[in-house]
Amino acid sequence: MDYGKMALVTLFAISMVGSPGPVNMLLMASGANFGYRRSFPFLVGSISGFLLVCIATALGLGTLFTTSPVLQLVFLGASLLYILYLAWRVAMANPQLATATEQPGFLSGIVLHPLNPKAWVTIVAAYSQFISPEDSYATQAIVIIAIFLIVSLPFNSLWCYGGDLLRRLVTSPRIMRMINISLAALMLIVVGFALVQSDVLKPLLATLGG
């Protein structure tokens, strides 16, 4: 992969990783409720989960989802239920009562991206757009994965630290509660928007309708 294409992959990764999404909303909520330092294992877990999605997609699991409406239905159902649960947790969070037992850790973070439709759509699009059949598939996939991981740490950290900054600036429990509810609502909105804008639902709806 030449430097020009690597630059394009980097810009694509920044636009996807840095944009609002369910994981970034959760990272911001975690930063707002627990601070950046205590949220760092959660952050590392989420990036590790994205790595799993990248590897699984490179091995063909993304294609399996697109060719099996039943798997799509099961995956989307599990994803939406989990995201609804996370949104409820964020909306109900109370920074004043946050304890170490409620603090999300590495394992909580690692399951986020595998159940995040946006993550699968993003990496499938990256492979489709930037992997050339003339060059080594494995080498190109590794380069794309490496770029996404390098981009993920600073940009995901910005969202988490943004939540930490809100925690320091906002002293009113009522306002923080409103912020948590807003983050939960935004998380649901961006997931719905990502599904509508992508082609994930089209084959499933066509199969069910036919």
Coordinates of C-alpha atoms in Angstrom, one line a residue:
M1 CA 0.0 0.0 0.0
D2 CA 1.5 3.3 -1.1
Y3 CA 1.7 6.4 1.1
G4 CA -1.1 8.2 -0.7
K5 CA -3.5 5.4 0.0
M6 CA -2.3 5.2 3.6
A7 CA -3.1 8.9 3.9
L8 CA -6.6 8.3 2.6
V9 CA -7.1 5.4 5.0
T10 CA -5.9 7.7 7.9
L11 CA -8.4 10.4 6.9
F12 CA -11.2 7.9 6.7
A13 CA -10.2 6.4 10.1
I14 CA -10.2 9.8 11.7
S15 CA -13.6 10.7 10.2
M16 CA -15.1 7.5 11.5
V17 CA -13.3 7.0 14.8
G18 CA -13.6 10.7 15.8
S19 CA -17.2 11.1 14.9
P20 CA -20.1 10.6 17.4
G21 CA -21.0 7.0 18.0
P22 CA -22.2 4.8 20.8
V23 CA -18.7 3.9 22.0
N24 CA -17.6 7.6 22.0
M25 CA -20.8 8.5 23.9
L26 CA -20.1 5.8 26.5
L27 CA -16.4 6.9 26.8
M28 CA -17.6 10.5 27.4
A29 CA -20.1 9.4 29.9
S30 CA -17.5 7.2 31.7
G31 CA -15.1 10.2 31.8
A32 CA -17.9 12.4 33.1
N33 CA -18.8 10.0 35.9
F34 CA -15.5 8.4 36.8
G35 CA -12.8 10.6 35.3
Y36 CA -10.3 9.9 32.5
R37 CA -7.8 8.0 34.6
R38 CA -10.3 5.6 36.1
S39 CA -11.9 5.1 32.7
F40 CA -8.6 4.2 30.9
P41 CA -9.0 0.4 31.2
F42 CA -12.5 0.8 29.7
L43 CA -10.9 2.9 26.9
V44 CA -8.3 0.2 26.2
G45 CA -10.9 -2.5 26.3
S46 CA -13.0 -0.7 23.7
I47 CA -10.0 -0.4 21.3
S48 CA -9.2 -4.1 21.9
G49 CA -12.8 -4.9 21.0
F50 CA -12.4 -2.9 17.7
L51 CA -9.3 -4.9 17.0
L52 CA -11.3 -8.1 17.3
V53 CA -13.9 -6.7 14.8
C54 CA -11.1 -5.8 12.4
I55 CA -9.6 -9.3 12.6
A56 CA -13.0 -11.0 12.3
T57 CA -14.0 -9.0 9.3
A58 CA -10.6 -9.6 7.6
L59 CA -11.2 -13.4 8.1
G60 CA -14.6 -13.1 6.4
L61 CA -17.1 -12.9 9.3
G62 CA -18.4 -9.6 7.9
T63 CA -19.3 -11.4 4.6
L64 CA -21.0 -14.1 6.6
F65 CA -23.3 -11.6 8.2
T66 CA -24.2 -10.0 4.8
T67 CA -25.1 -13.4 3.3
S68 CA -27.2 -14.8 6.2
P69 CA -30.4 -12.9 7.1
V70 CA -30.8 -15.0 10.2
L71 CA -27.4 -14.1 11.6
Q72 CA -28.1 -10.5 10.7
L73 CA -31.3 -10.6 12.7
V74 CA -29.7 -12.3 15.7
F75 CA -26.8 -9.9 15.6
L76 CA -28.9 -6.7 15.2
G77 CA -31.3 -7.9 17.9
A78 CA -28.5 -8.6 20.4
S79 CA -26.7 -5.3 19.5
L80 CA -29.9 -3.2 19.9
L81 CA -30.8 -4.8 23.2
Y82 CA -27.2 -4.2 24.5
I83 CA -27.1 -0.6 23.3
L84 CA -30.5 0.1 24.9
Y85 CA -29.2 -1.4 28.2
L86 CA -26.1 0.8 28.0
A87 CA -28.1 3.9 27.2
W88 CA -30.3 3.2 30.2
R89 CA -27.2 2.8 32.4
V90 CA -25.8 6.1 31.1
A91 CA -29.1 7.9 31.6
M92 CA -29.5 6.6 35.1
A93 CA -25.9 7.3 36.2
N94 CA -25.4 9.6 39.1
P95 CA -21.8 11.0 39.3
Q96 CA -22.2 11.7 43.1
L97 CA -23.1 8.1 43.8
A98 CA -20.6 6.5 41.4
T99 CA -18.6 3.7 43.0
A100 CA -15.7 1.4 42.1
T101 CA -18.1 -1.5 41.6
E102 CA -20.1 0.5 39.0
Q103 CA -17.0 1.6 37.1
P104 CA -16.7 0.0 33.7
G105 CA -13.4 -1.9 33.2
F106 CA -11.5 -3.6 30.4
L107 CA -14.0 -6.4 30.0
S108 CA -16.9 -4.0 29.8
G109 CA -15.0 -2.1 27.0
I110 CA -14.0 -5.1 25.0
V111 CA -17.6 -6.2 24.2
L112 CA -18.6 -2.7 22.9
H113 CA -17.4 -2.7 19.3
P114 CA -18.3 -6.4 18.6
L115 CA -21.9 -5.4 19.4
N116 CA -21.7 -2.0 17.7
P117 CA -23.1 -2.0 14.2
K118 CA -21.1 1.1 13.3
A119 CA -17.8 -0.7 13.9
W120 CA -18.7 -3.5 11.5
V121 CA -20.0 -1.0 8.8
T122 CA -16.8 1.1 9.2
I123 CA -14.3 -1.7 8.8
V124 CA -16.2 -3.4 6.0
A125 CA -16.2 -0.1 4.2
A126 CA -12.5 0.4 4.8
Y127 CA -11.6 -3.0 3.4
S128 CA -13.9 -2.6 0.4
Q129 CA -12.6 0.9 -0.5
F130 CA -8.8 0.5 0.2
I131 CA -7.8 -3.1 -0.4
S132 CA -6.6 -3.7 -3.9
P133 CA -6.8 -7.1 -5.5
E134 CA -3.4 -6.6 -7.1
D135 CA -1.6 -6.5 -3.8
S136 CA -1.3 -8.8 -0.8
Y137 CA -4.7 -8.9 1.0
A138 CA -3.1 -9.8 4.4
T139 CA -0.5 -7.0 4.2
Q140 CA -3.1 -4.4 3.2
A141 CA -5.5 -5.6 6.0
I142 CA -2.7 -5.3 8.6
V143 CA -1.9 -1.8 7.4
I144 CA -5.5 -0.7 7.7
I145 CA -5.9 -2.3 11.1
A146 CA -2.7 -0.6 12.3
I147 CA -3.9 2.8 11.1
F148 CA -7.2 2.4 12.8
L149 CA -5.6 1.4 16.1
I150 CA -3.1 4.3 16.0
V151 CA -6.0 6.7 15.3
S152 CA -8.3 5.2 17.9
L153 CA -6.3 5.9 21.1
P154 CA -6.0 9.7 20.7
F155 CA -9.4 10.3 19.3
N156 CA -11.3 8.0 21.6
S157 CA -9.2 9.6 24.5
L158 CA -10.5 13.0 23.4
W159 CA -14.1 11.9 24.0
C160 CA -13.3 10.4 27.3
Y161 CA -11.2 13.4 28.4
G162 CA -14.1 15.6 27.3
G163 CA -16.3 13.9 29.7
D164 CA -13.7 14.3 32.4
L165 CA -13.5 18.0 31.6
L166 CA -17.3 18.3 32.0
R167 CA -17.0 16.6 35.3
R168 CA -14.5 19.2 36.5
L169 CA -16.5 22.2 35.1
V170 CA -20.1 21.2 36.0
T171 CA -20.8 21.1 39.7
S172 CA -24.5 20.9 39.6
P173 CA -25.8 17.3 40.0
R174 CA -29.0 18.3 38.1
I175 CA -27.0 19.5 35.0
M176 CA -24.8 16.4 35.1
R177 CA -27.9 14.2 35.1
M178 CA -29.2 16.1 32.1
I179 CA -25.8 15.6 30.4
N180 CA -26.0 11.8 31.0
I181 CA -29.5 11.7 29.6
S182 CA -28.4 13.7 26.5
L183 CA -25.5 11.3 25.9
A184 CA -27.7 8.3 26.2
A185 CA -30.2 9.8 23.7
L186 CA -27.4 10.8 21.3
M187 CA -26.0 7.2 21.5
L188 CA -29.3 5.8 20.3
I189 CA -29.7 8.5 17.6
V190 CA -26.3 7.9 16.1
V191 CA -26.8 4.1 16.0
G192 CA -30.1 4.5 14.3
F193 CA -28.6 6.9 11.8
A194 CA -25.7 4.6 11.1
L195 CA -28.0 1.7 10.4
V196 CA -30.3 3.8 8.1
Q197 CA -27.3 5.3 6.2
S198 CA -25.6 1.9 5.7
D199 CA -26.7 -1.1 3.7
V200 CA -26.9 -3.4 6.8
L201 CA -30.7 -3.4 6.9
K202 CA -31.5 -3.5 3.2
P203 CA -30.9 -7.2 2.5
L204 CA -32.6 -8.2 5.8
L205 CA -35.7 -6.2 5.1
A206 CA -35.8 -7.4 1.5
T207 CA -35.6 -11.0 2.7
L208 CA -38.3 -10.6 5.4
G209 CA -40.5 -8.7 3.0
G210 CA -40.2 -11.2 0.2

